[in-house]
C-alpha positions as CSV (number, residue, x, y, z in Angstrom):
1,M,-42.9,-8.4,18.5
2,K,-42.5,-4.7,18.3
3,K,-38.7,-5.1,18.8
4,Y,-38.5,-7.6,15.8
5,I,-40.5,-5.3,13.6
6,I,-38.2,-2.4,14.3
7,S,-35.2,-4.6,13.6
8,I,-36.6,-5.7,10.2
9,I,-37.4,-2.1,9.3
10,F,-33.9,-1.0,10.3
11,L,-32.4,-3.9,8.2
12,L,-34.4,-3.0,5.1
13,Y,-33.5,0.7,5.5
14,S,-29.8,-0.2,5.8
15,I,-30.0,-2.4,2.7
16,N,-31.7,0.5,0.8
17,I,-28.9,2.9,1.8
18,F,-26.0,0.5,1.3
19,A,-27.1,-1.3,-1.9
20,V,-24.8,-4.2,-2.6
21,N,-23.6,-5.1,-6.1
22,F,-21.4,-7.8,-7.4
23,E,-18.1,-6.7,-8.8
24,A,-15.4,-8.6,-10.7
25,N,-12.2,-7.4,-12.5
26,L,-9.7,-9.0,-14.8
27,Y,-6.5,-7.2,-15.8
28,A,-2.8,-7.6,-16.7
29,L,0.1,-5.5,-15.4
30,A,3.7,-4.8,-16.0
31,G,6.1,-2.7,-14.0
32,L,9.6,-2.0,-12.5
33,Q,10.9,-2.7,-9.1
34,Y,14.0,-1.7,-7.3
35,T,15.6,-4.5,-5.2
36,I,16.5,-3.6,-1.6
37,Y,19.3,-5.9,-0.5
38,E,20.2,-6.5,3.1
39,K,23.1,-8.6,4.4
40,V,23.7,-9.7,8.0
41,N,27.2,-11.0,8.4
42,K,28.3,-11.8,12.0
43,N,31.3,-13.8,10.8
44,P,34.4,-11.5,11.1
45,I,36.6,-14.0,9.1
46,I,34.7,-14.4,5.9
47,V,34.7,-11.4,3.6
48,Y,31.9,-11.2,1.0
49,P,31.9,-9.2,-2.2
50,E,30.2,-5.8,-2.2
51,I,26.5,-6.3,-3.1
52,C,23.8,-3.7,-3.8
53,G,20.3,-3.7,-5.2
54,G,19.4,-3.1,-8.8
55,L,16.5,-2.6,-11.1
56,G,14.2,-5.5,-12.0
57,G,10.6,-5.9,-13.2
58,E,7.4,-7.7,-12.7
59,F,4.4,-8.7,-14.8
60,G,1.3,-10.8,-14.1
61,I,-2.4,-11.5,-14.8
62,F,-4.8,-10.9,-12.0
63,G,-8.5,-11.1,-11.1
64,N,-10.5,-9.8,-8.1
65,I,-14.0,-10.5,-7.0
66,G,-16.2,-9.2,-4.3
67,A,-18.9,-6.7,-3.2
68,N,-19.6,-3.1,-4.2
69,F,-21.6,-0.9,-1.8
70,D,-23.5,2.2,-2.8
71,I,-23.2,5.0,-0.4
72,P,-25.2,8.3,-0.3
73,N,-22.3,10.8,-0.6
74,A,-21.7,13.8,-2.8
75,T,-18.0,12.8,-3.4
76,L,-18.0,9.0,-3.3
77,K,-20.2,6.9,-5.6
78,N,-19.5,3.6,-3.9
79,I,-16.8,1.4,-2.2
80,S,-15.5,-2.0,-3.2
81,S,-14.3,-4.9,-1.0
82,L,-12.4,-7.4,-3.2
83,I,-10.5,-10.6,-2.9
84,E,-7.5,-10.6,-5.3
85,F,-5.8,-13.6,-6.9
86,G,-3.6,-14.4,-9.9
87,Y,-0.2,-15.1,-11.2
88,N,2.8,-12.7,-10.7
89,K,6.4,-12.9,-11.8
90,P,8.6,-10.4,-9.8
91,S,12.3,-10.2,-10.5
92,F,15.0,-9.2,-7.9
93,T,18.3,-7.9,-9.2
94,V,21.5,-7.5,-7.2
95,I,24.8,-6.2,-8.4
96,N,27.9,-8.0,-7.2
97,K,31.1,-6.0,-7.1
98,Y,34.5,-7.6,-6.6
99,Y,38.2,-7.1,-7.3
100,D,39.8,-9.4,-9.8
101,L,43.3,-10.2,-8.6
102,L,44.4,-11.5,-12.0
103,A,43.1,-8.6,-14.0
104,H,44.0,-6.1,-11.3
105,R,40.7,-4.2,-11.6
106,D,37.2,-4.0,-10.2
107,K,34.5,-6.1,-11.8
108,K,30.8,-6.7,-11.3
109,Y,28.1,-9.0,-12.5
110,Y,24.3,-8.9,-12.2
111,D,22.3,-11.6,-10.5
112,T,18.6,-11.6,-11.3
113,T,16.2,-14.0,-9.8
114,L,12.7,-14.3,-11.3
115,F,10.0,-16.1,-9.1
116,D,6.8,-17.7,-10.4
117,T,4.2,-16.8,-7.7
118,I,0.6,-17.3,-6.9
119,Y,-0.9,-14.1,-5.7
120,L,-3.6,-13.8,-3.0
121,G,-4.8,-10.7,-1.2
122,F,-7.4,-8.1,-0.3
123,L,-8.2,-4.8,-2.0
124,G,-10.4,-2.1,-0.7
125,K,-11.4,0.8,-3.1
126,L,-13.0,4.2,-2.7
127,N,-14.8,4.9,-6.0
128,F,-15.4,8.6,-6.7
129,N,-18.0,10.2,-8.8
130,N,-15.5,11.2,-11.5
131,N,-14.7,7.5,-12.4
132,F,-11.5,7.6,-10.3
133,S,-10.8,5.0,-7.7
134,F,-8.2,4.8,-4.9
135,G,-7.4,1.5,-3.3
136,I,-5.3,0.0,-0.6
137,G,-4.4,-3.6,-0.7
138,A,-2.3,-6.2,1.1
139,G,-1.6,-9.9,0.7
140,V,0.9,-12.6,0.1
141,M,2.7,-14.1,-2.9
142,F,3.6,-17.8,-2.8
143,P,6.6,-18.6,-5.0
144,F,6.5,-22.1,-6.5
145,S,9.5,-22.0,-9.0
146,G,12.0,-19.6,-10.4
147,L,14.8,-18.7,-12.7
148,Q,18.3,-17.3,-12.0
149,L,20.1,-15.2,-14.6
150,I,23.7,-14.1,-14.2
151,S,25.1,-11.6,-16.6
152,G,28.0,-9.2,-17.0
153,D,31.5,-10.6,-16.2
154,R,29.9,-14.0,-15.5
155,D,27.1,-15.6,-17.5
156,G,24.7,-18.3,-16.4
157,I,21.2,-19.5,-16.2
158,S,19.5,-22.0,-13.9
159,R,16.0,-23.0,-12.9
160,F,14.9,-24.0,-9.4
161,S,11.9,-25.7,-7.9
162,Y,9.7,-25.0,-4.8
163,R,11.7,-27.5,-2.8
164,E,14.9,-25.5,-3.5
165,I,13.1,-22.3,-2.5
166,K,11.9,-23.9,0.7
167,D,15.4,-25.2,1.4
168,G,17.1,-21.8,0.7
169,Y,14.7,-19.4,2.4
170,S,13.6,-19.3,6.0
171,N,10.0,-18.4,5.2
172,P,9.2,-18.9,1.5
173,I,6.4,-16.3,1.1
174,M,6.4,-12.7,0.1
175,P,3.9,-10.3,1.9
176,Y,3.1,-7.1,0.1
177,I,1.2,-3.8,0.5
178,K,0.1,-1.6,-2.4
179,L,-1.7,1.6,-3.3
180,S,-3.9,1.5,-6.4
181,F,-5.0,4.5,-8.6
182,E,-7.6,3.5,-11.2
183,L,-9.6,5.2,-13.9
184,R,-12.5,3.6,-15.9
185,K,-14.4,4.1,-19.1
186,N,-17.9,2.8,-19.7
187,L,-18.2,0.2,-22.5
188,R,-21.8,-0.9,-21.9
189,D,-24.2,-1.3,-18.9
190,K,-22.0,-2.5,-16.0
191,L,-19.0,-3.3,-18.2
192,F,-16.0,-1.0,-18.1
193,F,-12.5,-0.6,-19.3
194,I,-10.1,0.0,-16.4
195,Y,-6.5,1.2,-16.3
196,G,-4.2,2.8,-13.8
197,L,-1.1,2.2,-11.7
198,N,0.0,0.6,-8.5
199,L,2.7,1.6,-6.0
200,F,3.9,-1.3,-4.0
201,Y,6.3,-2.7,-1.5
202,N,7.2,-6.4,-1.5
203,F,8.6,-7.5,1.8
204,G,10.5,-10.3,0.0
205,M,12.2,-13.2,1.7
206,K,15.2,-14.0,3.9
207,T,17.7,-16.8,3.3
208,K,18.3,-19.4,5.9
209,P,21.5,-18.7,7.9
210,F,24.7,-19.9,6.2
211,Y,26.0,-21.1,9.6
212,N,24.1,-22.5,12.5
213,T,26.0,-20.8,15.3
214,P,24.1,-17.5,16.2
215,D,27.4,-15.7,16.8
216,I,28.5,-16.0,13.2
217,A,25.1,-16.2,11.5
218,T,25.1,-14.9,8.0
219,Y,22.0,-14.4,5.8
220,N,20.7,-12.2,3.1
221,K,17.3,-10.6,2.7
222,I,15.7,-9.2,-0.5
223,S,12.7,-6.9,-0.7
224,S,11.6,-4.4,-3.3
225,I,9.7,-1.2,-4.0
226,G,8.2,-0.4,-7.3
227,I,5.5,0.9,-9.7
228,S,3.4,-1.0,-12.2
229,I,0.7,-0.1,-14.8
230,F,-2.3,-2.2,-15.5
231,A,-5.3,-2.4,-17.8
232,G,-8.3,-4.7,-18.1
233,I,-12.1,-4.9,-17.7
234,S,-14.5,-4.5,-14.8
235,F,-18.0,-6.0,-14.5
236,G,-20.8,-5.5,-12.2
237,R,-20.2,-2.1,-10.6
238,P,-23.0,0.4,-11.5
239,K,-22.3,3.6,-13.5
């Protein structure tokens, strides 16, 4: 009996130290990302045009929900453990350079692919006493449709479905990691305006091999690194 009493006292003491609050956030973001283009070409016969990464963008609407834990610390006010979800639209731009035999000069065109994605991940935040928060997050984006825009010396636009994404890429998901820097202003009790920026790396996707023979396998991989700004509201976290 004494053992159970001690356990209950310890549990109540722990709850008192680490008071748990509900936290929810809703925000919109927009940003820029630089596409990192990688090509593996094991076929010595076929010569592809020179391709390099370019500047694209992203925007989305996100929410996160979870628990906020009070901690007795002179620097930290509390910490947050949140599940993130939402809609994100990243764009990947590659620059194709080639030599036009008829015009006798170098040419190039821009190939930009925008994906519609569902966003699911985890974000942990350290919330400091000066209303500044630092977070580390990771998760996955699931593309379900997209749009391809070609501009420059060649113009064109086409839409594609999830089935085409699945047929074209070996693993149609985009893992990501990010760092979050957030400030907040109090609007009323447990309601705040939040704003800040994210630094992120999108691991992207790899196309399926153009040829089935391993000795001449050829495929492309796109990933990106970028920065985005966000603004929204936060509910539940104490002052």
